[in-house]
Amino acid sequence: MKTENTAPAGESLNFIEEIIEADLAAGKYQSVLTRFPPEPNGYLHIGHSKSICLNFGLAQKYGGKTNLRFDDTNPVTEDTEYVDSILEDVRWLGFEPANIFFASDYFDQLYDWAEELIMKGRAYVDFSTPEEVAAQKGTPTTPGTPNKYRETSPEENLDIFRRMRAGEFPDGHCTLRAKIDLASPNMHMRDPYLYRIKHAHHHRTGDKWCIYPMYDWAHGQSDSIENITHSICTLEFIPHRELYEWCIDSLGIFPSRQYEFARLNLTYTVMSKRKLKQLVEEGHVRAWDDPRMPTIAGMRRRGFTPESMRDFATRIGIAKRENLIELSLLEFCIREDLNKRALRRFAVLNPMKVVITNFPEGQTEWMETENNPEDPEAGKRPLPFSRELWIEQDDFMENPPPKYFRLSPGGMVRLKSAFIIRCDETVKDAGGNVTALRCTYFPESRSGQDTSGLKVQGVIHWLSAEHAKTAEVRLYDRLFRVEDPAAEEDFKSAINPDSLEVISKAFVEPALMEAGTGDRFQFTRLGYFCVDPDSGSTGMVFNRTVTLKDTWAKEQKK
RNA sequence: UGGGCCAUGGUGUAAUGGUAACACAGCAGAUUUUGGUUCUGUUAUUCAGGGUUCGAGUCCUUGUGGCCCAACCA
C-alpha cells in the first residue's frame, strides 16, 4: 500500500488547451468550436486520427462542438469514395460531427468575396504563365517584381473575372491573384493565387463552376463562416497563417484563428497520403484498408480498437516539436486494451503431431479452460482431449538451449488446462526431420486436480487433432525495414518483403468457426487476432493484430 | 546566404523563476497452468557559451543544430 502523499498536481495542459482556457477566461468566446477539415482525396491515417482526437477532444473537454468539413476545392483529385470512407472512419473512432459541411457549400459566398476584393483593388487577374509568375515572385532572399496586370483597374478586373467564371477561357489561361506584397519575406504573401480555371466536374457542385478557389482563399473564410474559434492545423501551415488572417481582415468577417501543432510520425511507417496512395496503386499492398497500412481503415481491419487509438492519441501528446513515435507505444496501447477484453482461444499455427501412447484410441476426455483470466465474468469453455494432438513446432526442440522450458526428448511439459506429458520418442522422416512426437501422459496430473507431484516449468497450448478445424491466418510485420522510410532516397526500396506471411492451413478451436467479422481474440501464447472480412464459405480468415510480448524470443536473440 | 517554427533520458510528453517528473522502450527480480498479465526495483534527460537572479529547463543575449516556405495541391 502506498502512503506517499503527493501534492494534488494541477492537470497539465497542452499549449492549445492553454490558449483556449486563456481565451475563455478573457471572455473572447462563449464556447469552443473546432473543425476537422480533410480533403477527400485519400483515406484517413493514424496521423489524421491524432488530429481528430485533438479537435473533437478539445470540444468535448470545453463543452463545445466540432464540425467535419470536407476541403473539396480541387475537383480533379477528389472523390465521393473518399468522402464516405472519411465519415465512416471518424464515426468508428467514436466521434459524431456537430455538422457535416463542404468547402464547396461556400463557393457562392467565396466568389462574392472575391468580387468584393477586386473592387477594393486588392485582387487582379493575371495572364502570366506559371513560370512567369514564379520568376516574378523572386526568391526568399530577393523581392519579386510586379507585372503589368497588377495595375489593371478594378472595373476591368471584375469584367475579366466574371468572364473567367462564365467559362470564356480555357484551363490555365489566367488566374485571380491577391494584391499584397511582392517584397514580403513570407513567400505566401507575394500575391498568392486565389482562383484558377479548371473545367472539371466537381463531386458535389457538378459542372456549375469552371473556376475553383485555392486553399488559402477557401479555408479561413470557411472557418469564419462556421464561426470556428480555434482552427487547428499542422506545422507546415504556419507560413499560411499571415495570409489566413489577411483574408479574414480584408473582408472584415468573424476572426477565426489558426494554431499549429506537430504532425504524427511513426517509426517503420510512412504517413503521407501521396506515399500511401502510391503503395496502393502500385500494388505493394492490397488496398487502402490492407491491414499493414497505417490508415484507419487498415488498422480497423488489422484489429485495432477505437479505444486503443484514442488512448494512443492522448499518450503521444500535442506539441510543436517534430517527433517520431516508436511503434512499440502503439503496440502497447492495443495490447493493454485487448488483454482485458479479448477472449482466449487455442490455435496452432505451425503444427507438430503428438501421439499420447497411453491414451486410448477413439476416446475423448473433456477439459475446461478459462475464456479470459483477466475477466472471471468471461466464464469457461470445454476443450476436447484425445490421443492425437497438435502442438506448435516452436514448442519442441530436439537439442534445446539452456532455460528452454518447453518439450524436448525425455522432457516434460504441461498441456495448458490438461495434463503433463513426457516426450518418449521422436518420429523422423527420411531427411531426419522430426515429424511427430510419441508421448506419455500422466492421468493424475489433470489440471485443477493434480496429485501427480510432478513439477514442470513449461506450459504449452495444444489442440485435439480429431476436433481441430482449419483456418487461414495472416501474419503481419512492419511494412518497412527502416525506422524512417520517408527519409530514404526512395522509400519503396525500404519496403519489408516479409510484411505478410499467410498460413493457409492453421488449426483452431471449433468454437472459432462461429466468430463474426471483426471479432477479436487472443490466441493463447501467440497474440491477438481478429476475423477478416474475407472469411466466408471457403473458410475463416484471421489477421494477427499484434503478437504477445515475447521475452523468450528476446532472450534468444541475445 | 530572406523569413518562420523548434530544441528536456533511447522515444514522447510534463515541470508556467524554487527538489527535473510521467509513460513507452531497456535492464534486473518476484508472481504466474499464457516465457502473457500483474508487481517491485533500476539505468538514463534540460543543445552550447555568456548574462540577469539568493535561485534558471524556464527570463535576456550570442551561437549551433533540425524542420518548414518560392504548386494554377491541401
Short mmCIF file of N, CA and C (backbone and C1' of nucleotides) in Angstrom, two decimals, chain A residues 18 39 71 73-74 130 140 172 185 187-188 193 196 198 215 237 240 315-316 321-322 324 326 344 373-374 403 405-406 414 417 447 522 525 549 551-552 554, chain B residues 1-16 23-28 33-38 40 66-74:
data_model
loop_
_atom_site.label_atom_id
_atom_site.label_comp_id
_atom_site.label_asym_id
_atom_site.label_seq_id
_atom_site.Cartn_x
_atom_site.Cartn_y
_atom_site.Cartn_z
N GLU A 18 -4.06 25.62 -23.26
CA GLU A 18 -3.73 26.86 -22.55
C GLU A 18 -4.30 28.07 -23.27
N GLU A 39 -9.22 16.76 -46.84
CA GLU A 39 -9.51 16.82 -48.26
C GLU A 39 -9.90 15.41 -48.69
N ASP A 71 -12.66 19.57 -47.32
CA ASP A 71 -11.99 20.67 -48.01
C ASP A 71 -11.88 20.33 -49.49
N THR A 73 -11.84 21.72 -52.63
CA THR A 73 -11.68 22.83 -53.57
C THR A 73 -10.93 22.43 -54.84
N ASN A 74 -10.51 21.17 -54.91
CA ASN A 74 -9.78 20.72 -56.09
C ASN A 74 -10.44 19.50 -56.70
N PRO A 130 2.59 30.08 -65.34
CA PRO A 130 3.12 29.71 -64.02
C PRO A 130 4.61 30.01 -63.90
N PRO A 140 13.35 33.68 -51.82
CA PRO A 140 13.28 34.08 -50.42
C PRO A 140 14.24 35.23 -50.08
N GLY A 172 -6.11 27.27 -67.19
CA GLY A 172 -4.77 27.83 -67.08
C GLY A 172 -4.55 29.14 -67.82
N PRO A 185 8.85 38.95 -46.93
CA PRO A 185 9.73 37.81 -46.63
C PRO A 185 8.96 36.50 -46.59
N MET A 187 6.83 34.14 -48.56
CA MET A 187 6.53 33.91 -49.97
C MET A 187 5.03 33.79 -50.23
N HIS A 188 4.29 33.36 -49.23
CA HIS A 188 2.85 33.20 -49.43
C HIS A 188 2.13 34.54 -49.55
N TYR A 193 -2.14 33.11 -55.51
CA TYR A 193 -3.28 32.75 -56.36
C TYR A 193 -4.52 32.61 -55.48
N ARG A 196 -8.27 29.57 -59.84
CA ARG A 196 -7.72 29.08 -61.09
C ARG A 196 -8.86 28.48 -61.90
N LYS A 198 -10.50 25.62 -63.95
CA LYS A 198 -10.48 24.17 -64.17
C LYS A 198 -11.87 23.78 -64.67
N TYR A 215 -6.82 26.81 -51.71
CA TYR A 215 -6.90 26.54 -50.27
C TYR A 215 -6.92 27.83 -49.45
N PHE A 237 1.62 24.68 -42.08
CA PHE A 237 0.73 25.78 -42.44
C PHE A 237 1.07 27.08 -41.73
N HIS A 240 1.22 30.06 -43.77
CA HIS A 240 -0.07 30.44 -44.34
C HIS A 240 -0.88 31.32 -43.38
N ARG A 315 -1.68 9.60 -25.35
CA ARG A 315 -0.33 9.33 -24.84
C ARG A 315 0.77 10.04 -25.60
N ILE A 316 0.60 10.24 -26.89
CA ILE A 316 1.66 10.89 -27.66
C ILE A 316 1.71 12.39 -27.42
N ARG A 321 6.93 20.36 -31.52
CA ARG A 321 8.22 19.77 -31.85
C ARG A 321 8.05 18.62 -32.84
N GLU A 322 8.92 18.54 -33.81
CA GLU A 322 8.90 17.40 -34.73
C GLU A 322 9.14 16.13 -33.92
N LEU A 324 9.03 11.54 -33.75
CA LEU A 324 8.98 10.23 -34.39
C LEU A 324 8.65 9.23 -33.30
N GLU A 326 7.71 5.86 -31.40
CA GLU A 326 8.07 4.45 -31.57
C GLU A 326 6.81 3.59 -31.71
N ARG A 344 -9.80 -15.73 -24.85
CA ARG A 344 -8.68 -16.60 -25.22
C ARG A 344 -9.19 -17.80 -26.00
N PRO A 373 -8.47 -14.98 -18.28
CA PRO A 373 -8.02 -14.93 -16.89
C PRO A 373 -8.10 -13.53 -16.30
N GLU A 374 -8.17 -12.51 -17.15
CA GLU A 374 -8.26 -11.13 -16.66
C GLU A 374 -9.70 -10.78 -16.31
N LYS A 403 17.67 -23.10 -20.31
CA LYS A 403 16.48 -22.30 -19.96
C LYS A 403 15.33 -22.47 -20.94
N PHE A 405 12.08 -24.03 -21.65
CA PHE A 405 11.09 -24.65 -20.75
C PHE A 405 10.14 -25.61 -21.43
N ARG A 406 10.22 -25.69 -22.75
CA ARG A 406 9.21 -26.45 -23.46
C ARG A 406 9.63 -27.91 -23.64
N ARG A 414 3.60 -29.12 -19.39
CA ARG A 414 2.15 -29.21 -19.16
C ARG A 414 1.40 -28.72 -20.38
N SER A 417 -4.26 -26.40 -19.16
CA SER A 417 -5.61 -26.81 -18.76
C SER A 417 -5.87 -28.31 -18.95
N SER A 447 -5.30 -30.96 -14.85
CA SER A 447 -5.35 -29.57 -14.40
C SER A 447 -6.44 -29.36 -13.36
N GLN A 522 -7.62 -13.50 -28.30
CA GLN A 522 -6.20 -13.78 -28.07
C GLN A 522 -6.02 -15.26 -28.35
N ARG A 525 -0.85 -17.58 -26.03
CA ARG A 525 0.60 -17.59 -26.20
C ARG A 525 1.07 -17.07 -27.56
N LYS A 549 3.82 -9.98 -26.04
CA LYS A 549 5.22 -9.72 -25.74
C LYS A 549 5.91 -11.07 -25.59
N THR A 551 9.31 -12.48 -24.20
CA THR A 551 10.63 -12.28 -23.59
C THR A 551 11.56 -13.45 -23.89
N TRP A 552 10.97 -14.59 -24.23
CA TRP A 552 11.81 -15.74 -24.60
C TRP A 552 12.47 -15.50 -25.96
N LYS A 554 13.12 -12.67 -27.20
CA LYS A 554 14.10 -11.62 -26.99
C LYS A 554 15.38 -12.20 -26.40
P U B 1 23.74 32.57 -43.23
"O5'" U B 1 24.36 33.46 -44.41
"C5'" U B 1 23.96 34.79 -44.78
"C4'" U B 1 23.34 34.77 -46.16
"C3'" U B 1 21.86 34.38 -46.18
"O3'" U B 1 21.05 35.53 -46.00
"C1'" U B 1 23.03 33.13 -47.83
P G B 2 20.25 35.78 -44.70
"O5'" G B 2 18.89 36.26 -45.36
"C5'" G B 2 18.57 37.65 -45.48
"C4'" G B 2 17.08 37.76 -45.68
"C3'" G B 2 16.25 37.22 -44.51
"O3'" G B 2 16.09 38.18 -43.49
"C1'" G B 2 15.46 36.25 -46.50
P G B 3 15.98 37.69 -41.97
"O5'" G B 3 14.54 37.01 -41.96
"C5'" G B 3 13.38 37.80 -42.18
"C4'" G B 3 12.18 36.90 -42.33
"C3'" G B 3 11.90 35.97 -41.15
"O3'" G B 3 11.27 36.64 -40.07
"C1'" G B 3 11.69 34.77 -43.17
P G B 4 11.53 36.11 -38.58
"O5'" G B 4 10.65 34.79 -38.54
"C5'" G B 4 9.24 34.88 -38.75
"C4'" G B 4 8.68 33.50 -38.93
"C3'" G B 4 8.89 32.54 -37.78
"O3'" G B 4 7.97 32.76 -36.73
"C1'" G B 4 9.37 31.44 -39.81
P C B 5 8.42 32.46 -35.21
"O5'" C B 5 8.35 30.88 -35.14
"C5'" C B 5 7.11 30.20 -35.28
"C4'" C B 5 7.34 28.72 -35.34
"C3'" C B 5 8.13 28.12 -34.19
"O3'" C B 5 7.34 27.94 -33.02
"C1'" C B 5 8.96 27.26 -36.20
P C B 6 8.07 28.06 -31.59
"O5'" C B 6 8.98 26.76 -31.55
"C5'" C B 6 8.40 25.47 -31.49
"C4'" C B 6 9.45 24.41 -31.71
"C3'" C B 6 10.53 24.28 -30.65
"O3'" C B 6 10.07 23.58 -29.52
"C1'" C B 6 11.50 24.13 -32.80
P A B 7 10.79 23.85 -28.11
"O5'" A B 7 12.15 23.01 -28.23
"C5'" A B 7 12.10 21.60 -28.39
"C4'" A B 7 13.47 21.07 -28.70
"C3'" A B 7 14.42 20.96 -27.51
"O3'" A B 7 15.19 19.77 -27.62
"C1'" A B 7 15.41 22.26 -29.21
P U B 8 14.60 18.40 -27.09
"O5'" U B 8 14.69 18.60 -25.52
"C5'" U B 8 15.96 18.83 -24.91
"C4'" U B 8 15.91 18.38 -23.48
"C3'" U B 8 15.52 16.92 -23.29
"O3'" U B 8 16.64 16.07 -23.46
"C1'" U B 8 14.29 18.27 -21.79
P G B 9 16.58 14.84 -24.42
"O5'" G B 9 16.49 13.62 -23.41
"C5'" G B 9 16.70 12.30 -23.87
"C4'" G B 9 17.41 11.51 -22.81
"C3'" G B 9 17.43 10.01 -23.10
"O3'" G B 9 18.76 9.52 -22.97
"C1'" G B 9 16.64 10.44 -20.91
P G B 10 19.58 9.49 -24.32
"O5'" G B 10 18.79 8.42 -25.20
"C5'" G B 10 19.32 8.02 -26.46
"C4'" G B 10 18.31 7.14 -27.15
"C3'" G B 10 16.96 7.80 -27.41
"O3'" G B 10 16.97 8.54 -28.61
"C1'" G B 10 16.62 5.69 -26.39
P U B 11 16.06 9.85 -28.77
"O5'" U B 11 14.59 9.24 -28.76
"C5'" U B 11 14.16 8.40 -29.83
"C4'" U B 11 12.68 8.15 -29.67
"C3'" U B 11 11.86 9.39 -29.41
"O3'" U B 11 11.55 10.05 -30.63
"C1'" U B 11 11.25 7.72 -27.86
P G B 12 11.16 11.60 -30.61
"O5'" G B 12 9.70 11.55 -30.00
"C5'" G B 12 9.24 12.58 -29.16
"C4'" G B 12 7.96 12.12 -28.53
"C3'" G B 12 7.35 13.13 -27.57
"O3'" G B 12 6.58 14.09 -28.29
"C1'" G B 12 7.46 11.05 -26.49
P U B 13 6.76 15.63 -27.95
"O5'" U B 13 6.04 15.75 -26.55
"C5'" U B 13 4.66 15.40 -26.43
"C4'" U B 13 4.31 15.21 -24.98
"C3'" U B 13 4.55 16.40 -24.08
"O3'" U B 13 3.51 17.36 -24.20
"C1'" U B 13 5.32 14.44 -23.02
P A B 14 3.72 18.79 -23.51
"O5'" A B 14 3.83 18.37 -21.97
"C5'" A B 14 4.12 19.34 -21.01
"C4'" A B 14 3.96 18.71 -19.65
"C3'" A B 14 4.43 19.62 -18.53
"O3'" A B 14 3.42 20.54 -18.18
"C1'" A B 14 5.33 17.46 -18.23
P A B 15 3.76 22.09 -18.15
"O5'" A B 15 4.68 22.15 -16.86
"C5'" A B 15 4.19 21.65 -15.62
"C4'" A B 15 5.34 21.53 -14.66
"C3'" A B 15 6.19 22.78 -14.54
"O3'" A B 15 5.59 23.66 -13.62
"C1'" A B 15 7.58 20.88 -14.81
P U B 16 6.12 25.04 -13.23
"O5'" U B 16 6.17 25.88 -14.60
"C5'" U B 16 7.15 26.87 -14.77
"C4'" U B 16 6.49 28.16 -15.18
"C3'" U B 16 5.53 28.73 -14.12
"O3'" U B 16 5.52 30.15 -14.16
"C1'" U B 16 4.35 28.30 -16.12
P A B 23 4.95 6.07 -14.71
"O5'" A B 23 4.64 5.96 -16.27
"C5'" A B 23 3.29 5.95 -16.73
"C4'" A B 23 3.27 5.98 -18.23
"C3'" A B 23 4.11 4.89 -18.92
"O3'" A B 23 3.43 3.66 -18.99
"C1'" A B 23 4.54 6.98 -19.93
P C B 24 4.27 2.30 -19.02
"O5'" C B 24 4.90 2.30 -20.48
"C5'" C B 24 4.06 2.18 -21.62
"C4'" C B 24 4.86 2.39 -22.89
"C3'" C B 24 6.08 1.49 -23.05
"O3'" C B 24 5.74 0.21 -23.53
"C1'" C B 24 6.67 3.71 -23.55
P A B 25 6.61 -1.04 -23.08
"O5'" A B 25 8.05 -0.72 -23.66
"C5'" A B 25 8.29 -0.77 -25.05
"C4'" A B 25 9.71 -0.35 -25.36
"C3'" A B 25 10.79 -1.11 -24.61
"O3'" A B 25 11.07 -2.36 -25.20
"C1'" A B 25 11.25 1.20 -24.52
P G B 26 11.48 -3.57 -24.28
"O5'" G B 26 12.88 -3.09 -23.68
"C5'" G B 26 13.97 -2.86 -24.56
"C4'" G B 26 15.18 -2.44 -23.77
"C3'" G B 26 15.56 -3.35 -22.62
"O3'" G B 26 16.29 -4.47 -23.07
"C1'" G B 26 15.65 -1.11 -21.90
P C B 27 16.09 -5.89 -22.37
"O5'" C B 27 16.83 -5.68 -20.97
"C5'" C B 27 18.23 -5.39 -20.95
"C4'" C B 27 18.65 -5.05 -19.55
"C3'" C B 27 18.23 -6.04 -18.47
"O3'" C B 27 19.08 -7.17 -18.42
"C1'" C B 27 17.76 -3.85 -17.74
P A B 28 18.46 -8.58 -17.97
"O5'" A B 28 18.22 -8.39 -16.40
"C5'" A B 28 19.34 -8.25 -15.53
"C4'" A B 28 18.87 -8.04 -14.11
"C3'" A B 28 17.87 -9.06 -13.59
"O3'" A B 28 18.48 -10.27 -13.17
"C1'" A B 28 17.15 -6.88 -13.03
P U B 33 0.92 -21.43 -11.38
"O5'" U B 33 0.66 -22.26 -12.72
"C5'" U B 33 1.53 -22.11 -13.82
"C4'" U B 33 0.76 -22.24 -15.11
"C3'" U B 33 -0.47 -21.38 -15.20
"O3'" U B 33 -0.59 -20.90 -16.54
"C1'" U B 33 -1.05 -23.63 -15.58
P U B 34 -0.04 -19.40 -16.79
"O5'" U B 34 -0.15 -19.33 -18.36
"C5'" U B 34 0.25 -20.45 -19.16
"C4'" U B 34 0.70 -19.93 -20.50
"C3'" U B 34 1.79 -18.87 -20.43
"O3'" U B 34 2.61 -18.97 -21.58
"C1'" U B 34 -0.11 -17.96 -21.45
P G B 35 4.14 -19.40 -21.43
"O5'" G B 35 4.94 -18.05 -21.19
"C5'" G B 35 5.11 -17.51 -19.90
"C4'" G B 35 6.33 -16.62 -19.91
"C3'" G B 35 6.33 -15.61 -21.04
"O3'" G B 35 7.06 -14.46 -20.63
"C1'" G B 35 8.13 -17.09 -21.29
P G B 36 6.30 -13.20 -19.93
"O5'" G B 36 4.86 -13.03 -20.62
"C5'" G B 36 4.74 -12.52 -21.93
"C4'" G B 36 3.28 -12.27 -22.23
"C3'" G B 36 2.59 -11.26 -21.32
"O3'" G B 36 2.79 -9.93 -21.76
"C1'" G B 36 1.27 -13.21 -21.44
P U B 37 3.03 -8.76 -20.70
"O5'" U B 37 1.77 -8.88 -19.72
"C5'" U B 37 0.46 -8.50 -20.17
"C4'" U B 37 -0.54 -8.76 -19.07
"C3'" U B 37 -0.28 -8.03 -17.78
"O3'" U B 37 -0.76 -6.71 -17.82
"C1'" U B 37 -0.76 -10.30 -17.32
P U B 38 0.07 -5.53 -17.12
"O5'" U B 38 0.04 -5.94 -15.58
"C5'" U B 38 -1.19 -6.00 -14.88
"C4'" U B 38 -0.95 -6.54 -13.49
"C3'" U B 38 0.17 -5.84 -12.74
"O3'" U B 38 -0.27 -4.65 -12.12
"C1'" U B 38 0.46 -8.18 -12.57
P U B 40 4.37 -1.66 -7.96
"O5'" U B 40 5.80 -2.19 -7.53
"C5'" U B 40 6.03 -2.65 -6.20
"C4'" U B 40 7.44 -3.16 -6.08
"C3'" U B 40 8.52 -2.23 -6.62
"O3'" U B 40 8.83 -1.19 -5.71
"C1'" U B 40 8.94 -4.42 -7.38
P G B 66 21.66 20.46 -39.33
"O5'" G B 66 20.15 20.13 -38.94
"C5'" G B 66 19.81 18.84 -38.45
"C4'" G B 66 18.37 18.82 -38.02
"C3'" G B 66 17.37 19.27 -39.07
"O3'" G B 66 17.06 18.23 -39.99
"C1'" G B 66 16.87 20.31 -37.01
P C B 67 16.65 18.64 -41.49
"O5'" C B 67 15.17 19.22 -41.29
"C5'" C B 67 14.11 18.35 -40.90
"C4'" C B 67 12.88 19.17 -40.61
"C3'" C B 67 12.39 20.05 -41.74
"O3'" C B 67 11.64 19.32 -42.69
"C1'" C B 67 12.41 21.30 -39.74
P C B 68 11.59 19.84 -44.20
"O5'" C B 68 10.62 21.11 -44.11
"C5'" C B 68 9.28 20.96 -43.68
"C4'" C B 68 8.62 22.30 -43.58
"C3'" C B 68 8.70 23.15 -44.84
"O3'" C B 68 7.71 22.78 -45.77
"C1'" C B 68 9.25 24.48 -42.96
P C B 69 8.01 22.99 -47.34
"O5'" C B 69 7.88 24.57 -47.50
"C5'" C B 69 6.62 25.20 -47.31
"C4'" C B 69 6.78 26.68 -47.51
"C3'" C B 69 7.45 27.08 -48.81
"O3'" C B 69 6.51 27.10 -49.87
"C1'" C B 69 8.36 28.32 -47.00
P A B 70 6.87 26.52 -51.28
"O5'" A B 70 7.46 27.78 -52.02
"C5'" A B 70 6.64 28.92 -52.27
"C4'" A B 70 7.26 29.75 -53.35
"C3'" A B 70 7.69 29.00 -54.60
"O3'" A B 70 6.59 28.84 -55.49
"C1'" A B 70 9.43 30.41 -53.92
P A B 71 6.54 27.63 -56.50
"O5'" A B 71 4.96 27.72 -56.58
"C5'" A B 71 4.16 26.76 -56.02
"C4'" A B 71 3.40 26.06 -57.12
"C3'" A B 71 1.92 26.32 -57.03
"O3'" A B 71 1.33 26.27 -58.31
"C1'" A B 71 2.39 24.04 -56.56
P C B 72 1.47 27.66 -59.15
"O5'" C B 72 -0.05 27.79 -59.50
"C5'" C B 72 -0.99 27.83 -58.45
"C4'" C B 72 -2.32 27.30 -58.94
"C3'" C B 72 -2.21 25.86 -59.43
"O3'" C B 72 -3.45 25.22 -59.10
"C1'" C B 72 -2.93 27.28 -61.18
P C B 73 -3.46 23.64 -58.80
"O5'" C B 73 -2.54 23.52 -57.51
"C5'" C B 73 -3.07 23.69 -56.23
"C4'" C B 73 -3.28 22.35 -55.59
"C3'" C B 73 -3.90 22.37 -54.23
"O3'" C B 73 -5.30 22.48 -54.33
"C1'" C B 73 -2.03 20.93 -54.23
P A B 74 -6.08 23.47 -53.37
"O5'" A B 74 -6.09 22.72 -51.97
"C5'" A B 74 -6.72 21.45 -51.83
"C4'" A B 74 -6.22 20.82 -50.55
"C3'" A B 74 -6.40 21.66 -49.30
"O3'" A B 74 -7.68 21.52 -48.75
"C1'" A B 74 -4.18 20.85 -49.40
#
